[in-house]
Amino acid sequence: MIVAIDGPAGAGKSTVAKSLASALGLHFLDTGAMYRAVTLEVLRRGLDPANGRDCAKVASEIELDFDAQGKVLIAGEPGEPHIRSHEVTSHVSAVSAHGEVRDPIVALQRSLAERWGGLVAEGRDMTTVVFPRAEHRFFLNASSSERARRRALELGTPSDVERIRVDIERRDRLDSTRAVAPLSRGEGVTLIETDGKDANDVLDTLLRTIRGSSK
Ligand code: DC
């Protein structure tokens, strides 16, 4: 079974997708981590995130895999915590906007789904581009202030909430207006608004939808 989940930064996709995968006995795929890993490698090599050809070379050469907890490995080495740095976060939208970067990453995502015999995948284009025929497709949303509040708590820096909100809105804009695979809710994708709901409420809603559907 493939469950595809999209939504903007900080909508709670990762937490929910991870618990959903374990409830369903499926692998979890964090596709944002893959674009973050490519971005980290672009920066490590001193390349320009705006240069599509250079970024594409990195995306096609990088050796990505996942450990048993679903954490990304770069040439066998943990990508965490480096892929979550402020520097990577501020350049990842530019790197992931290049179509030639996305092609090899999308191919890898599809081959992992085959290798694992199904998965719960979360990102920006899971429901629209990568797995449009997934058995279950969801779009998780929340207001930017709620998303910033959650991110700040997660990072343990509640006083940074305003800076985080501005950054989240900037990334939303870039991710949803880019030419290739923009963030959008496709037809037939179930919308879940997560403002005021905790991860358990959202997980319950997803499980009920999946178990209640005839597919
Ligand atoms: O989910 P995240 O914040 O870790 O994602 C990091 C960035 O990667 C995000 O700004 C957009 C990009 N991304 C993407 O373009 N396509 C995906 N499927 C997942 C993430």
PDB file of C-alpha atoms and ligand atoms in Angstrom:
ATOM      1  CA  MET A   1       0.000   0.000   0.000  1.00  0.00           C
ATOM      2  CA  ILE A   2       1.165   3.533  -0.761  1.00  0.00           C
ATOM      3  CA  VAL A   3      -0.001   6.440   1.402  1.00  0.00           C
ATOM      4  CA  ALA A   4       1.030   9.836  -0.002  1.00  0.00           C
ATOM      5  CA  ILE A   5       0.989  12.935   2.200  1.00  0.00           C
ATOM      6  CA  ASP A   6       1.728  16.514   1.103  1.00  0.00           C
ATOM      7  CA  GLY A   7       1.520  19.881   2.776  1.00  0.00           C
ATOM      8  CA  PRO A   8       3.527  22.999   3.609  1.00  0.00           C
ATOM      9  CA  ALA A   9       6.495  23.196   5.999  1.00  0.00           C
ATOM     10  CA  GLY A  10       5.519  22.610   9.618  1.00  0.00           C
ATOM     11  CA  ALA A  11       2.037  21.182   8.979  1.00  0.00           C
ATOM     12  CA  GLY A  12       2.998  18.172  11.114  1.00  0.00           C
ATOM     13  CA  LYS A  13       3.476  15.758   8.205  1.00  0.00           C
ATOM     14  CA  SER A  14       6.635  14.072   9.508  1.00  0.00           C
ATOM     15  CA  THR A  15       5.350  13.200  12.973  1.00  0.00           C
ATOM     16  CA  VAL A  16       2.035  11.965  11.652  1.00  0.00           C
ATOM     17  CA  ALA A  17       3.489  10.088   8.663  1.00  0.00           C
ATOM     18  CA  LYS A  18       5.977   8.324  10.937  1.00  0.00           C
ATOM     19  CA  SER A  19       3.283   7.161  13.397  1.00  0.00           C
ATOM     20  CA  LEU A  20       0.973   6.230  10.547  1.00  0.00           C
ATOM     21  CA  ALA A  21       3.696   4.090   8.951  1.00  0.00           C
ATOM     22  CA  SER A  22       4.296   2.258  12.200  1.00  0.00           C
ATOM     23  CA  ALA A  23       0.540   1.749  12.791  1.00  0.00           C
ATOM     24  CA  LEU A  24       0.185   0.267   9.302  1.00  0.00           C
ATOM     25  CA  GLY A  25       3.457  -1.714   9.388  1.00  0.00           C
ATOM     26  CA  LEU A  26       4.873   0.236   6.425  1.00  0.00           C
ATOM     27  CA  HIS A  27       8.156   2.049   5.790  1.00  0.00           C
ATOM     28  CA  PHE A  28       8.222   5.830   6.227  1.00  0.00           C
ATOM     29  CA  LEU A  29       9.822   8.045   3.579  1.00  0.00           C
ATOM     30  CA  ASP A  30      10.818  11.630   4.474  1.00  0.00           C
ATOM     31  CA  THR A  31      11.360  13.124   1.010  1.00  0.00           C
ATOM     32  CA  GLY A  32      12.236  16.580   2.369  1.00  0.00           C
ATOM     33  CA  ALA A  33      15.281  14.913   3.962  1.00  0.00           C
ATOM     34  CA  MET A  34      16.415  13.811   0.485  1.00  0.00           C
ATOM     35  CA  TYR A  35      16.315  17.379  -0.894  1.00  0.00           C
ATOM     36  CA  ARG A  36      18.001  18.586   2.293  1.00  0.00           C
ATOM     37  CA  ALA A  37      20.767  15.995   1.797  1.00  0.00           C
ATOM     38  CA  VAL A  38      21.362  17.187  -1.775  1.00  0.00           C
ATOM     39  CA  THR A  39      21.435  20.797  -0.522  1.00  0.00           C
ATOM     40  CA  LEU A  40      23.934  19.902   2.218  1.00  0.00           C
ATOM     41  CA  GLU A  41      26.199  18.287  -0.357  1.00  0.00           C
ATOM     42  CA  VAL A  42      25.871  21.286  -2.731  1.00  0.00           C
ATOM     43  CA  LEU A  43      26.974  23.584   0.106  1.00  0.00           C
ATOM     44  CA  ARG A  44      29.763  21.228   1.233  1.00  0.00           C
ATOM     45  CA  ARG A  45      31.177  21.262  -2.288  1.00  0.00           C
ATOM     46  CA  GLY A  46      30.973  25.070  -2.352  1.00  0.00           C
ATOM     47  CA  LEU A  47      28.538  25.060  -5.289  1.00  0.00           C
ATOM     48  CA  ASP A  48      25.854  27.628  -6.067  1.00  0.00           C
ATOM     49  CA  PRO A  49      22.272  26.515  -5.111  1.00  0.00           C
ATOM     50  CA  ALA A  50      20.977  28.638  -8.015  1.00  0.00           C
ATOM     51  CA  ASN A  51      23.001  26.666 -10.579  1.00  0.00           C
ATOM     52  CA  GLY A  52      20.711  23.881 -11.814  1.00  0.00           C
ATOM     53  CA  ARG A  53      23.421  21.969 -13.657  1.00  0.00           C
ATOM     54  CA  ASP A  54      25.777  21.834 -10.668  1.00  0.00           C
ATOM     55  CA  CYS A  55      22.948  20.867  -8.303  1.00  0.00           C
ATOM     56  CA  ALA A  56      21.737  18.180 -10.739  1.00  0.00           C
ATOM     57  CA  LYS A  57      25.227  16.667 -10.844  1.00  0.00           C
ATOM     58  CA  VAL A  58      25.175  16.388  -7.049  1.00  0.00           C
ATOM     59  CA  ALA A  59      21.652  14.885  -7.096  1.00  0.00           C
ATOM     60  CA  SER A  60      22.685  12.213  -9.585  1.00  0.00           C
ATOM     61  CA  GLU A  61      25.959  11.372  -7.785  1.00  0.00           C
ATOM     62  CA  ILE A  62      24.809  11.421  -4.170  1.00  0.00           C
ATOM     63  CA  GLU A  63      24.383   8.040  -2.514  1.00  0.00           C
ATOM     64  CA  LEU A  64      21.192   8.196  -0.434  1.00  0.00           C
ATOM     65  CA  ASP A  65      19.688   5.504   1.747  1.00  0.00           C
ATOM     66  CA  PHE A  66      17.691   5.231   4.981  1.00  0.00           C
ATOM     67  CA  ASP A  67      18.412   3.590   8.323  1.00  0.00           C
ATOM     68  CA  ALA A  68      15.894   1.449  10.237  1.00  0.00           C
ATOM     69  CA  GLN A  69      14.418   4.575  11.869  1.00  0.00           C
ATOM     70  CA  GLY A  70      13.808   6.198   8.482  1.00  0.00           C
ATOM     71  CA  LYS A  71      16.684   8.692   8.877  1.00  0.00           C
ATOM     72  CA  VAL A  72      18.548   9.599   5.723  1.00  0.00           C
ATOM     73  CA  LEU A  73      22.084   8.293   5.154  1.00  0.00           C
ATOM     74  CA  ILE A  74      24.504  10.053   2.812  1.00  0.00           C
ATOM     75  CA  ALA A  75      27.112   7.584   1.527  1.00  0.00           C
ATOM     76  CA  GLY A  76      26.303   5.491   4.611  1.00  0.00           C
ATOM     77  CA  GLU A  77      26.769   8.402   7.071  1.00  0.00           C
ATOM     78  CA  PRO A  78      23.886   9.989   9.070  1.00  0.00           C
ATOM     79  CA  GLY A  79      22.568  13.165   7.416  1.00  0.00           C
ATOM     80  CA  GLU A  80      21.138  14.367  10.758  1.00  0.00           C
ATOM     81  CA  PRO A  81      21.589  16.868  12.303  1.00  0.00           C
ATOM     82  CA  HIS A  82      23.442  18.643   9.462  1.00  0.00           C
ATOM     83  CA  ILE A  83      20.487  18.526   7.047  1.00  0.00           C
ATOM     84  CA  ARG A  84      18.380  20.517   9.573  1.00  0.00           C
ATOM     85  CA  SER A  85      20.852  23.425   9.880  1.00  0.00           C
ATOM     86  CA  HIS A  86      19.648  26.955   9.251  1.00  0.00           C
ATOM     87  CA  GLU A  87      21.958  27.190   6.238  1.00  0.00           C
ATOM     88  CA  VAL A  88      20.522  24.080   4.578  1.00  0.00           C
ATOM     89  CA  THR A  89      16.960  25.182   5.423  1.00  0.00           C
ATOM     90  CA  SER A  90      17.455  28.542   3.790  1.00  0.00           C
ATOM     91  CA  HIS A  91      18.819  27.070   0.523  1.00  0.00           C
ATOM     92  CA  VAL A  92      16.729  23.923   0.112  1.00  0.00           C
ATOM     93  CA  SER A  93      13.855  25.614  -1.757  1.00  0.00           C
ATOM     94  CA  ALA A  94      16.306  26.924  -4.385  1.00  0.00           C
ATOM     95  CA  VAL A  95      17.988  23.542  -4.857  1.00  0.00           C
ATOM     96  CA  SER A  96      14.721  21.563  -4.962  1.00  0.00           C
ATOM     97  CA  ALA A  97      13.187  23.944  -7.529  1.00  0.00           C
ATOM     98  CA  HIS A  98      15.479  22.606 -10.300  1.00  0.00           C
ATOM     99  CA  GLY A  99      13.689  20.013 -12.420  1.00  0.00           C
ATOM    100  CA  GLU A 100      16.976  18.249 -13.168  1.00  0.00           C
ATOM    101  CA  VAL A 101      17.565  17.842  -9.421  1.00  0.00           C
ATOM    102  CA  ARG A 102      14.103  16.344  -8.916  1.00  0.00           C
ATOM    103  CA  ASP A 103      14.304  13.720 -11.674  1.00  0.00           C
ATOM    104  CA  PRO A 104      16.883  11.392 -10.060  1.00  0.00           C
ATOM    105  CA  ILE A 105      15.363  11.931  -6.591  1.00  0.00           C
ATOM    106  CA  VAL A 106      11.849  11.084  -7.808  1.00  0.00           C
ATOM    107  CA  ALA A 107      13.226   7.953  -9.520  1.00  0.00           C
ATOM    108  CA  LEU A 108      14.834   6.906  -6.231  1.00  0.00           C
ATOM    109  CA  GLN A 109      11.577   7.533  -4.323  1.00  0.00           C
ATOM    110  CA  ARG A 110       9.672   5.264  -6.713  1.00  0.00           C
ATOM    111  CA  SER A 111      12.298   2.553  -6.570  1.00  0.00           C
ATOM    112  CA  LEU A 112      12.234   2.622  -2.748  1.00  0.00           C
ATOM    113  CA  ALA A 113       8.434   2.133  -2.870  1.00  0.00           C
ATOM    114  CA  GLU A 114       9.028  -0.973  -4.982  1.00  0.00           C
ATOM    115  CA  ARG A 115      11.889  -2.269  -2.888  1.00  0.00           C
ATOM    116  CA  TRP A 116       9.919  -1.808   0.340  1.00  0.00           C
ATOM    117  CA  GLY A 117       6.636  -3.097  -1.103  1.00  0.00           C
ATOM    118  CA  GLY A 118       4.738   0.074  -0.130  1.00  0.00           C
ATOM    119  CA  LEU A 119       5.304   3.061   2.147  1.00  0.00           C
ATOM    120  CA  VAL A 120       3.992   6.203   3.755  1.00  0.00           C
ATOM    121  CA  ALA A 121       5.697   9.059   1.889  1.00  0.00           C
ATOM    122  CA  GLU A 122       5.523  12.711   2.855  1.00  0.00           C
ATOM    123  CA  GLY A 123       6.646  15.816   0.998  1.00  0.00           C
ATOM    124  CA  ARG A 124       5.333  18.396  -1.471  1.00  0.00           C
ATOM    125  CA  ASP A 125       4.633  16.395  -4.634  1.00  0.00           C
ATOM    126  CA  MET A 126       3.852  12.904  -3.338  1.00  0.00           C
ATOM    127  CA  THR A 127       0.122  13.083  -4.157  1.00  0.00           C
ATOM    128  CA  THR A 128       0.498  14.955  -7.449  1.00  0.00           C
ATOM    129  CA  VAL A 129       3.683  13.811  -9.198  1.00  0.00           C
ATOM    130  CA  VAL A 130       5.479  10.936  -7.519  1.00  0.00           C
ATOM    131  CA  PHE A 131       2.576   8.681  -6.430  1.00  0.00           C
ATOM    132  CA  PRO A 132      -0.559  10.134  -8.075  1.00  0.00           C
ATOM    133  CA  ARG A 133      -2.118   6.661  -8.061  1.00  0.00           C
ATOM    134  CA  ALA A 134      -1.423   5.986  -4.376  1.00  0.00           C
ATOM    135  CA  GLU A 135      -4.267   4.169  -2.598  1.00  0.00           C
ATOM    136  CA  HIS A 136      -4.542   7.054  -0.112  1.00  0.00           C
ATOM    137  CA  ARG A 137      -3.634  10.710  -0.633  1.00  0.00           C
ATOM    138  CA  PHE A 138      -3.786  13.463   1.980  1.00  0.00           C
ATOM    139  CA  PHE A 139      -2.973  17.176   2.136  1.00  0.00           C
ATOM    140  CA  LEU A 140      -2.147  18.379   5.663  1.00  0.00           C
ATOM    141  CA  ASN A 141      -2.497  22.104   6.221  1.00  0.00           C
ATOM    142  CA  ALA A 142      -2.298  24.622   9.079  1.00  0.00           C
ATOM    143  CA  SER A 143      -1.988  28.402   9.359  1.00  0.00           C
ATOM    144  CA  SER A 144       1.550  29.804   9.126  1.00  0.00           C
ATOM    145  CA  SER A 145       1.417  31.113  12.717  1.00  0.00           C
ATOM    146  CA  GLU A 146       0.431  27.682  14.052  1.00  0.00           C
ATOM    147  CA  ARG A 147       3.151  26.032  11.984  1.00  0.00           C
ATOM    148  CA  ALA A 148       5.771  28.525  13.209  1.00  0.00           C
ATOM    149  CA  ARG A 149       4.694  27.946  16.808  1.00  0.00           C
ATOM    150  CA  ARG A 150       5.130  24.169  16.420  1.00  0.00           C
ATOM    151  CA  ARG A 151       8.521  24.500  14.696  1.00  0.00           C
ATOM    152  CA  ALA A 152       9.798  26.865  17.401  1.00  0.00           C
ATOM    153  CA  LEU A 153       8.728  24.417  20.137  1.00  0.00           C
ATOM    154  CA  GLU A 154      10.333  21.538  18.255  1.00  0.00           C
ATOM    155  CA  LEU A 155      13.616  23.478  17.949  1.00  0.00           C
ATOM    156  CA  GLY A 156      13.409  24.549  21.603  1.00  0.00           C
ATOM    157  CA  THR A 157      13.556  28.240  20.601  1.00  0.00           C
ATOM    158  CA  PRO A 158      10.081  29.680  21.380  1.00  0.00           C
ATOM    159  CA  SER A 159      11.375  33.261  21.175  1.00  0.00           C
ATOM    160  CA  ASP A 160      12.238  32.707  17.490  1.00  0.00           C
ATOM    161  CA  VAL A 161       8.636  32.167  16.449  1.00  0.00           C
ATOM    162  CA  GLU A 162       8.358  35.374  14.412  1.00  0.00           C
ATOM    163  CA  ARG A 163      11.567  34.736  12.440  1.00  0.00           C
ATOM    164  CA  ILE A 164      10.439  31.161  11.820  1.00  0.00           C
ATOM    165  CA  ARG A 165       7.006  32.350  10.599  1.00  0.00           C
ATOM    166  CA  VAL A 166       8.631  34.700   8.083  1.00  0.00           C
ATOM    167  CA  ASP A 167      10.912  31.889   6.873  1.00  0.00           C
ATOM    168  CA  ILE A 168       7.994  29.444   6.605  1.00  0.00           C
ATOM    169  CA  GLU A 169       5.967  31.940   4.535  1.00  0.00           C
ATOM    170  CA  ARG A 170       8.955  32.553   2.275  1.00  0.00           C
ATOM    171  CA  ARG A 171       9.362  28.798   1.716  1.00  0.00           C
ATOM    172  CA  ASP A 172       5.602  28.357   1.136  1.00  0.00           C
ATOM    173  CA  ARG A 173       5.789  30.999  -1.567  1.00  0.00           C
ATOM    174  CA  LEU A 174       8.820  29.443  -3.245  1.00  0.00           C
ATOM    175  CA  ASP A 175       7.517  25.861  -2.959  1.00  0.00           C
ATOM    176  CA  SER A 176       4.057  26.643  -4.313  1.00  0.00           C
ATOM    177  CA  THR A 177       5.009  29.005  -7.136  1.00  0.00           C
ATOM    178  CA  ARG A 178       7.942  27.084  -8.670  1.00  0.00           C
ATOM    179  CA  ALA A 179       7.521  25.823 -12.227  1.00  0.00           C
ATOM    180  CA  VAL A 180       8.299  22.168 -11.516  1.00  0.00           C
ATOM    181  CA  ALA A 181       6.177  20.047  -9.134  1.00  0.00           C
ATOM    182  CA  PRO A 182       4.813  22.971  -7.088  1.00  0.00           C
ATOM    183  CA  LEU A 183       3.104  22.337  -3.760  1.00  0.00           C
ATOM    184  CA  SER A 184      -0.614  22.145  -4.508  1.00  0.00           C
ATOM    185  CA  ARG A 185      -3.614  20.074  -3.535  1.00  0.00           C
ATOM    186  CA  GLY A 186      -4.499  17.839  -6.440  1.00  0.00           C
ATOM    187  CA  GLU A 187      -7.957  16.646  -7.332  1.00  0.00           C
ATOM    188  CA  GLY A 188      -9.299  13.894  -5.094  1.00  0.00           C
ATOM    189  CA  VAL A 189      -6.725  14.556  -2.355  1.00  0.00           C
ATOM    190  CA  THR A 190      -8.253  14.632   1.153  1.00  0.00           C
ATOM    191  CA  LEU A 191      -7.639  17.938   2.947  1.00  0.00           C
ATOM    192  CA  ILE A 192      -6.940  17.803   6.690  1.00  0.00           C
ATOM    193  CA  GLU A 193      -6.697  21.105   8.579  1.00  0.00           C
ATOM    194  CA  THR A 194      -4.501  20.575  11.639  1.00  0.00           C
ATOM    195  CA  ASP A 195      -4.870  23.922  13.498  1.00  0.00           C
ATOM    196  CA  GLY A 196      -5.803  23.195  17.092  1.00  0.00           C
ATOM    197  CA  LYS A 197      -5.302  19.438  16.653  1.00  0.00           C
ATOM    198  CA  ASP A 198      -2.475  17.450  18.137  1.00  0.00           C
ATOM    199  CA  ALA A 199      -0.600  14.714  16.279  1.00  0.00           C
ATOM    200  CA  ASN A 200      -2.767  11.975  17.829  1.00  0.00           C
ATOM    201  CA  ASP A 201      -6.006  13.588  16.621  1.00  0.00           C
ATOM    202  CA  VAL A 202      -4.595  13.851  13.097  1.00  0.00           C
ATOM    203  CA  LEU A 203      -3.291  10.273  13.174  1.00  0.00           C
ATOM    204  CA  ASP A 204      -6.768   9.063  14.258  1.00  0.00           C
ATOM    205  CA  THR A 205      -8.401  10.927  11.385  1.00  0.00           C
ATOM    206  CA  LEU A 206      -5.997   9.418   8.854  1.00  0.00           C
ATOM    207  CA  LEU A 207      -6.382   5.899  10.219  1.00  0.00           C
ATOM    208  CA  ARG A 208     -10.172   6.182  10.242  1.00  0.00           C
ATOM    209  CA  THR A 209     -10.158   7.437   6.648  1.00  0.00           C
ATOM    210  CA  ILE A 210      -7.835   4.660   5.495  1.00  0.00           C
ATOM    211  CA  ARG A 211      -9.638   1.880   7.360  1.00  0.00           C
ATOM    212  CA  GLY A 212     -13.053   3.198   6.378  1.00  0.00           C
ATOM    213  CA  SER A 213     -12.239   3.320   2.691  1.00  0.00           C
ATOM    214  CA  SER A 214     -12.948   0.318   0.485  1.00  0.00           C
ATOM    215  CA  LYS A 215      -9.616   0.554  -1.371  1.00  0.00           C
TER     216      LYS A 215
HETATM  217  O1   DC B   1       9.687  18.900   4.528  1.00  0.00           O
HETATM  218  P1   DC B   1      10.979  19.712   4.651  1.00  0.00           P
HETATM  219  O2   DC B   1      10.764  21.056   5.267  1.00  0.00           O
HETATM  220  O3   DC B   1      12.081  18.948   5.273  1.00  0.00           O
HETATM  221  O4   DC B   1      11.396  19.962   3.115  1.00  0.00           O
HETATM  222  C1   DC B   1      12.523  20.719   2.794  1.00  0.00           C
HETATM  223  C2   DC B   1      12.344  21.385   1.440  1.00  0.00           C
HETATM  224  O5   DC B   1      12.407  20.408   0.406  1.00  0.00           O
HETATM  225  C3   DC B   1      11.046  22.156   1.229  1.00  0.00           C
HETATM  226  O6   DC B   1      11.246  23.546   1.407  1.00  0.00           O
HETATM  227  C4   DC B   1      10.650  21.874  -0.187  1.00  0.00           C
HETATM  228  C5   DC B   1      11.486  20.703  -0.612  1.00  0.00           C
HETATM  229  N1   DC B   1      10.717  19.499  -0.899  1.00  0.00           N
HETATM  230  C6   DC B   1      10.293  19.317  -2.181  1.00  0.00           C
HETATM  231  O7   DC B   1      10.513  20.181  -3.025  1.00  0.00           O
HETATM  232  N2   DC B   1       9.653  18.170  -2.534  1.00  0.00           N
HETATM  233  C7   DC B   1       9.391  17.227  -1.623  1.00  0.00           C
HETATM  234  N3   DC B   1       8.758  16.121  -1.989  1.00  0.00           N
HETATM  235  C8   DC B   1       9.812  17.406  -0.278  1.00  0.00           C
HETATM  236  C9   DC B   1      10.459  18.571   0.054  1.00  0.00           C
END
